[in-house]
Coordinates of N, CA and C in Angstrom, one line a residue:
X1 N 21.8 2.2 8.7 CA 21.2 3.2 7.8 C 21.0 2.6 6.4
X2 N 19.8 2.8 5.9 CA 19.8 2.2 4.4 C 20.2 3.1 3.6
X3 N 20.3 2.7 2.4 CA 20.9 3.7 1.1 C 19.8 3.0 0.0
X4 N 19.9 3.7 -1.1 CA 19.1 3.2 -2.5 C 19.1 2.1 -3.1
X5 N 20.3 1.7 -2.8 CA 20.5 0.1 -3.1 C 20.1 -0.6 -1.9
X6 N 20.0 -0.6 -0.6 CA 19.8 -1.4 0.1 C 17.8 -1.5 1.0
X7 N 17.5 -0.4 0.3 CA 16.6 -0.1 1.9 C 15.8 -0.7 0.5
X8 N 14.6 -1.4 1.5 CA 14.0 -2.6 0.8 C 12.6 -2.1 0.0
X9 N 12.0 -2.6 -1.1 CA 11.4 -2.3 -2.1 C 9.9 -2.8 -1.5
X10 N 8.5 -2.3 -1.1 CA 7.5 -2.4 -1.3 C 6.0 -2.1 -1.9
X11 N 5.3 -3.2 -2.3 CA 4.2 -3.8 -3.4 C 2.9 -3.9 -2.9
X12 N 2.1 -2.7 -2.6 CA 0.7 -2.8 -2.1 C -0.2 -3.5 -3.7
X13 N -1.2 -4.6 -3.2 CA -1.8 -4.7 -4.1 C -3.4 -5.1 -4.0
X14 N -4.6 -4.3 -4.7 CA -5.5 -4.6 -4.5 C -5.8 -4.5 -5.7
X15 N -7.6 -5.0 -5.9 CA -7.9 -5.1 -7.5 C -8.4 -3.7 -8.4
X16 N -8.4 -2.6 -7.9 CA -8.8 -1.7 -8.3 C -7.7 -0.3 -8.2
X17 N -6.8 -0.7 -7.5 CA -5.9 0.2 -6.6 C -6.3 1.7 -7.0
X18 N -7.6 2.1 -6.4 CA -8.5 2.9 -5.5 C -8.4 3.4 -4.2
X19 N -8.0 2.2 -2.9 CA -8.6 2.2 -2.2 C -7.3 1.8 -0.8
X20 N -7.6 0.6 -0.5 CA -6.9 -0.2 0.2 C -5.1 0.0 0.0
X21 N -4.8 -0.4 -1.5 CA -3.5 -0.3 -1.6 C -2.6 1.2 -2.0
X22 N -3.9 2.0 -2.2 CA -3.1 3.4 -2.3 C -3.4 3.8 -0.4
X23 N -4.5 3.6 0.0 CA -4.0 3.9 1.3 C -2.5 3.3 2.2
X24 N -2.2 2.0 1.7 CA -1.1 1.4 2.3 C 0.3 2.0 1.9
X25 N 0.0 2.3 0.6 CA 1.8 2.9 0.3 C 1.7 4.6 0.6
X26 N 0.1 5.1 0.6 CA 0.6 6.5 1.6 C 1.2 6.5 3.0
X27 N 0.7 5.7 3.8 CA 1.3 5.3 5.0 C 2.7 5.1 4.9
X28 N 3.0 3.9 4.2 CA 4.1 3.2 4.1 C 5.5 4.8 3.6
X29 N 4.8 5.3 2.7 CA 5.3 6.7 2.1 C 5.4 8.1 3.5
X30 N 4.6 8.4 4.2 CA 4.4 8.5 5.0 C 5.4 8.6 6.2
X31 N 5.8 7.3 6.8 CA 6.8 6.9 7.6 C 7.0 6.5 7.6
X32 N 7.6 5.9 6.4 CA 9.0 5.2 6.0 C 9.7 6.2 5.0
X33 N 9.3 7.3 4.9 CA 9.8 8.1 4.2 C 10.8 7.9 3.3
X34 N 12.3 8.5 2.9 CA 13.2 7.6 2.2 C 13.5 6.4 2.2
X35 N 13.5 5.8 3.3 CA 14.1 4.2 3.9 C 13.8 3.3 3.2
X36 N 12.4 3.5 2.6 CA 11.9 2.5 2.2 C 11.1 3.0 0.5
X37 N 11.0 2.0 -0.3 CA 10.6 1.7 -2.1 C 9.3 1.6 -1.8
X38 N 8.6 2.5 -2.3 CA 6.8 2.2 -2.6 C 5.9 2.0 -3.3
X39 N 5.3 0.9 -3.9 CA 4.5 1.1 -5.1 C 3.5 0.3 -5.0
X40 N 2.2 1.0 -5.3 CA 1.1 0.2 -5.8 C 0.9 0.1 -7.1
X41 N 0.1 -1.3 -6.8 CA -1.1 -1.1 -8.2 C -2.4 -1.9 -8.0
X42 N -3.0 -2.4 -9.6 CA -3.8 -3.1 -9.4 C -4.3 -3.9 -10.5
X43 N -4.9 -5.2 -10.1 CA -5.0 -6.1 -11.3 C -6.1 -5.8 -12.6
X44 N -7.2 -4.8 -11.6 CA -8.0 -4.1 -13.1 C -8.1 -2.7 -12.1
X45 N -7.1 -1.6 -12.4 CA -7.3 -0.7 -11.9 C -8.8 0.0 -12.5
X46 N -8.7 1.1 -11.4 CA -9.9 2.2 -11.9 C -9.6 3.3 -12.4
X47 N -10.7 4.3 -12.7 CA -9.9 5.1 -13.3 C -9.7 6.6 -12.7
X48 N -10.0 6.1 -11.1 CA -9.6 7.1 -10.3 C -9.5 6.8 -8.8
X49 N -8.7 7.6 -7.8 CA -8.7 6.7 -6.4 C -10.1 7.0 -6.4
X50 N -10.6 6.4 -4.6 CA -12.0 6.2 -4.9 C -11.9 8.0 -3.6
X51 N -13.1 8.4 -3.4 CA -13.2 10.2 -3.0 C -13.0 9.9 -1.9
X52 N -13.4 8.9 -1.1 CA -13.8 8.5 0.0 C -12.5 8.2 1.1
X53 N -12.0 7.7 -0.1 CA -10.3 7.2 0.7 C -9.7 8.3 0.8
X54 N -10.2 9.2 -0.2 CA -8.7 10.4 -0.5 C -9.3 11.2 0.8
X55 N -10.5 11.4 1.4 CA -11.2 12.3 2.1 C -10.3 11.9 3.5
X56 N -10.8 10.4 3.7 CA -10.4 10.3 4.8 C -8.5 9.9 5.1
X57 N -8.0 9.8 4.0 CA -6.4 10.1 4.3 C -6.3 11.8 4.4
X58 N -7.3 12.9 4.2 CA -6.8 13.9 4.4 C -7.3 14.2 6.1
X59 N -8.1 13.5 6.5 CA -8.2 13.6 7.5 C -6.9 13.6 8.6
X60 N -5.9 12.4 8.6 CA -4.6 12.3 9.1 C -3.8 12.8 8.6
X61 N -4.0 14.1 7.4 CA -3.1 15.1 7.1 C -2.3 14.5 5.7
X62 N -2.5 13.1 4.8 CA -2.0 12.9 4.4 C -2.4 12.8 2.9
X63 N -2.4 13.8 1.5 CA -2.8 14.0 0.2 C -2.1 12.8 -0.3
X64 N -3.8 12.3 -0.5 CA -3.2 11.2 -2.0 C -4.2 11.7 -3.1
X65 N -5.0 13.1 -3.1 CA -5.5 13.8 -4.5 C -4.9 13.5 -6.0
X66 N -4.0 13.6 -5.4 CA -3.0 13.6 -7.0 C -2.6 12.4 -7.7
X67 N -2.7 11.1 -6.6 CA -2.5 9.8 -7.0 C -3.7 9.0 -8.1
X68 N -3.0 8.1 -8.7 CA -3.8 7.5 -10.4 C -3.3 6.0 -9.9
X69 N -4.6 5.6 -10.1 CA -4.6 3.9 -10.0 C -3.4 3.8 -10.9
X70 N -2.7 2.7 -11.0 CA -1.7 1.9 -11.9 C -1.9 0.4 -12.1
X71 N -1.8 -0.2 -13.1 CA -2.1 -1.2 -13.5 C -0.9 -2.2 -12.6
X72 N -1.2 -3.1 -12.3 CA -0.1 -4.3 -11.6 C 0.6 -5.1 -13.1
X73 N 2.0 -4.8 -12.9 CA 2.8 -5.6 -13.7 C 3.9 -6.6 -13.4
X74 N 4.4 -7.2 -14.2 CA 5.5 -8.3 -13.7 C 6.2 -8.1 -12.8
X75 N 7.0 -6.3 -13.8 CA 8.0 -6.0 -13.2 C 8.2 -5.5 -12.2
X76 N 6.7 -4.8 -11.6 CA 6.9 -4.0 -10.4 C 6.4 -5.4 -9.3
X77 N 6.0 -6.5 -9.7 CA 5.8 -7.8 -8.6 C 7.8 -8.1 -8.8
X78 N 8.8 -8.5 -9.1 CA 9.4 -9.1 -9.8 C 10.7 -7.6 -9.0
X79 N 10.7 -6.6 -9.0 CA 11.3 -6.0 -8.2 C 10.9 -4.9 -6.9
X80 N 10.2 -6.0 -6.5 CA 9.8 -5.8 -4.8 C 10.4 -6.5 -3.9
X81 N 10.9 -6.1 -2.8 CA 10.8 -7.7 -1.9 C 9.7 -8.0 -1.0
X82 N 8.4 -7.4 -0.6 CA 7.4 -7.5 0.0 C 6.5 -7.1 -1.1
X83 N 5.3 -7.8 -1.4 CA 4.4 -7.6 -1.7 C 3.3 -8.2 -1.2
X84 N 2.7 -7.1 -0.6 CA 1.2 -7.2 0.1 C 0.0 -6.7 -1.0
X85 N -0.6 -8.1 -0.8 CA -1.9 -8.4 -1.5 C -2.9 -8.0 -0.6
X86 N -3.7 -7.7 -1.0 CA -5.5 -6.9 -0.4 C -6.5 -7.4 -1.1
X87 N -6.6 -8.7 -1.2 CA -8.1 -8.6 -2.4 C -8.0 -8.9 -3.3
X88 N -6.7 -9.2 -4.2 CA -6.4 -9.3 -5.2 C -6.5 -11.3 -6.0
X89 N -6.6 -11.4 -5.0 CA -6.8 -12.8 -4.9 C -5.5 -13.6 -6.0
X90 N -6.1 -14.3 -6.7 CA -5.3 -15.0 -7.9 C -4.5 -14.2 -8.7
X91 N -4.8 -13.3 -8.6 CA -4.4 -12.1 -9.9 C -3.0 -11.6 -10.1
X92 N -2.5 -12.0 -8.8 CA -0.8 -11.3 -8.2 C 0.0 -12.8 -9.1
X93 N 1.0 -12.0 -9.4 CA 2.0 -13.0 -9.9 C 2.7 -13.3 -8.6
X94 N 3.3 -14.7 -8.9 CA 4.1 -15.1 -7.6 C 5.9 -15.6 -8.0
X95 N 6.7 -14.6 -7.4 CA 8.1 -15.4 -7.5 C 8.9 -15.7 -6.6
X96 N 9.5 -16.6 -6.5 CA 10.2 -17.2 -5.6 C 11.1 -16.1 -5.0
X97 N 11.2 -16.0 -3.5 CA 12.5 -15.1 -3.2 C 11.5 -14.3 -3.0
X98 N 10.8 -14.0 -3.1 CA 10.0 -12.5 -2.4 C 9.1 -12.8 -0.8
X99 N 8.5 -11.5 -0.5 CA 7.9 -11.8 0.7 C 6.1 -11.7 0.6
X100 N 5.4 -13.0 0.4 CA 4.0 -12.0 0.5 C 3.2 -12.0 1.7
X101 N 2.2 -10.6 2.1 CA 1.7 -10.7 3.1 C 0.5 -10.7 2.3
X102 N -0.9 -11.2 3.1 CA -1.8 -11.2 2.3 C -2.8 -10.1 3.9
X103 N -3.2 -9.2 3.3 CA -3.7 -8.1 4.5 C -5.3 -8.2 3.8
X104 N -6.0 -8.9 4.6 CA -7.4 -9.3 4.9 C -7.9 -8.2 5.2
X105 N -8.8 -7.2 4.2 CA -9.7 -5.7 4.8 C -10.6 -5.6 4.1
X106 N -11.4 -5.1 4.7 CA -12.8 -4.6 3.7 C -12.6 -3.9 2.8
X107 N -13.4 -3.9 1.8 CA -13.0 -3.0 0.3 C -13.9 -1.8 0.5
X108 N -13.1 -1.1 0.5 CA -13.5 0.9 0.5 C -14.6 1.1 -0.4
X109 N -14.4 -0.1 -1.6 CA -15.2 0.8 -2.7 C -16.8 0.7 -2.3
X110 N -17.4 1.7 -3.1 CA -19.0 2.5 -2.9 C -18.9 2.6 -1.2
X111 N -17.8 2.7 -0.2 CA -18.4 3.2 0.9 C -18.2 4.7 1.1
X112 N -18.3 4.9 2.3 CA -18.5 6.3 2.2 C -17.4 6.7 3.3
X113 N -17.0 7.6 3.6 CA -15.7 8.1 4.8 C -16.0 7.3 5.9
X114 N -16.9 7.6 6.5 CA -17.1 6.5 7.7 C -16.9 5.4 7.7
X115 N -17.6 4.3 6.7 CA -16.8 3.2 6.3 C -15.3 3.3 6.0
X116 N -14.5 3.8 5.4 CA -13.3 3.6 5.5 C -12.1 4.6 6.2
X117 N -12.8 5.1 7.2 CA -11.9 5.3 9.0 C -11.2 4.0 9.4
X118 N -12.5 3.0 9.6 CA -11.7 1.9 10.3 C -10.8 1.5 9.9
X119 N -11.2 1.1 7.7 CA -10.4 0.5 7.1 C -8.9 1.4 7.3
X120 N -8.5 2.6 7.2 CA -7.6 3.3 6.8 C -6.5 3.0 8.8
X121 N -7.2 2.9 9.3 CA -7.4 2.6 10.6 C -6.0 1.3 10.9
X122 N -7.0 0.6 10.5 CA -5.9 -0.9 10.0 C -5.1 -0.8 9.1
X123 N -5.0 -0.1 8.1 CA -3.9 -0.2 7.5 C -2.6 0.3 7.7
X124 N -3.3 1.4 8.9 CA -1.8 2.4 9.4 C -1.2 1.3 10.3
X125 N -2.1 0.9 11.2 CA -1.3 0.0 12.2 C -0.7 -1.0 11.3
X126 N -1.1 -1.8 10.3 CA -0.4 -2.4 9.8 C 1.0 -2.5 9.1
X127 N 0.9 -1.3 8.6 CA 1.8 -0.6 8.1 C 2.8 -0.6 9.3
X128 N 2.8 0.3 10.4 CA 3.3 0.7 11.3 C 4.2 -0.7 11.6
X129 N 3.6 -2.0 11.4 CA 3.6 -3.2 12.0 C 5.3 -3.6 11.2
X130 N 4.9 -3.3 9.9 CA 5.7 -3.7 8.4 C 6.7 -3.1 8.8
X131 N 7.1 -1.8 9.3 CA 7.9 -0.8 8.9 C 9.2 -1.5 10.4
X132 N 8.5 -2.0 11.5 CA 9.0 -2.4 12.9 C 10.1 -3.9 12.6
X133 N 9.0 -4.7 11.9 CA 9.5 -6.1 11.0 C 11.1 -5.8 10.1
X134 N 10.7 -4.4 9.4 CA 11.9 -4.3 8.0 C 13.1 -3.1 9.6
X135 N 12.8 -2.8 10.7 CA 14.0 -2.8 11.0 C 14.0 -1.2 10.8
X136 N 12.9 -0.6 10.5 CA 12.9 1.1 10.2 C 12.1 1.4 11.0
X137 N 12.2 3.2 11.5 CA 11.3 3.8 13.1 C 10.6 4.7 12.1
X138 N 9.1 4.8 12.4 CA 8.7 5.2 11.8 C 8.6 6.6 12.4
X139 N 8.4 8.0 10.9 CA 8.9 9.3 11.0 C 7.8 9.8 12.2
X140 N 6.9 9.2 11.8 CA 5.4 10.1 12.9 C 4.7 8.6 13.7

């Protein structure tokens, strides 16, 4: 069983956090429910998720309406222990003792719901993947 101190801290990051890495920490939020620490951001956020993503996470029942890009900072790289990069290329700070995964997907932005099904698609499984690795069953 984890507790607040123990159950491990995760860092979606893409360059706009729009798209890709707010879909990964709804998932990761999702079914890992308490177990698991979740945060995105992004190296030049935008100044809103993008409609397309929010559409089709409501498709799988899951509201990210209310979510606001966030800027990527030290501290939220710096108290993670996984941080998964999307895109972000150079931009992610790197410190020793952490975990990074670098998750290769197409970028949501200007597509339309159809375009990002698939994306949203991969990220669950991937997610699902993460959640199997850290040793937690995911809720759904």
């Amino acid at each position: 069983m984890t507790t607040p101190a123990t159950r491990p801290s995760v860092l979606f990051v893409c360059v706009h956090n729009a798209g890709r890495s707010q879909m990964g920490a709804a998932f990761l939020t999702h079914l890992g429910g308490e177990r698991v620490e979740v945060r995105s951001a992004g190296s030049a956020p935008a100044d809103s998720v993008n409609p397309a993503v929010v559409e089709a996470m409501a498709e799988v029942g899951i509201d990210i309406s209310a979510e606001t890009p966030k800027v990527l900072t030290t501290e939220a790289v710096r108290s993670s222990d996984v941080v998964i990069t999307m895109g972000c290329g150079d931009a992610c700070p790197v410190f020793p003792g952490k975990r990074y995964l670098d998750w290769q997907l197409d970028d949501p932005a200007g597509q339309g719901v159809d375009a990002v099904r698939p994306i949203r698609d991969a990220i669950e499984g991937r997610v699902r993947g993460l959640l199997a690795e850290l040793g937690i069953t995911a809720v759904a």
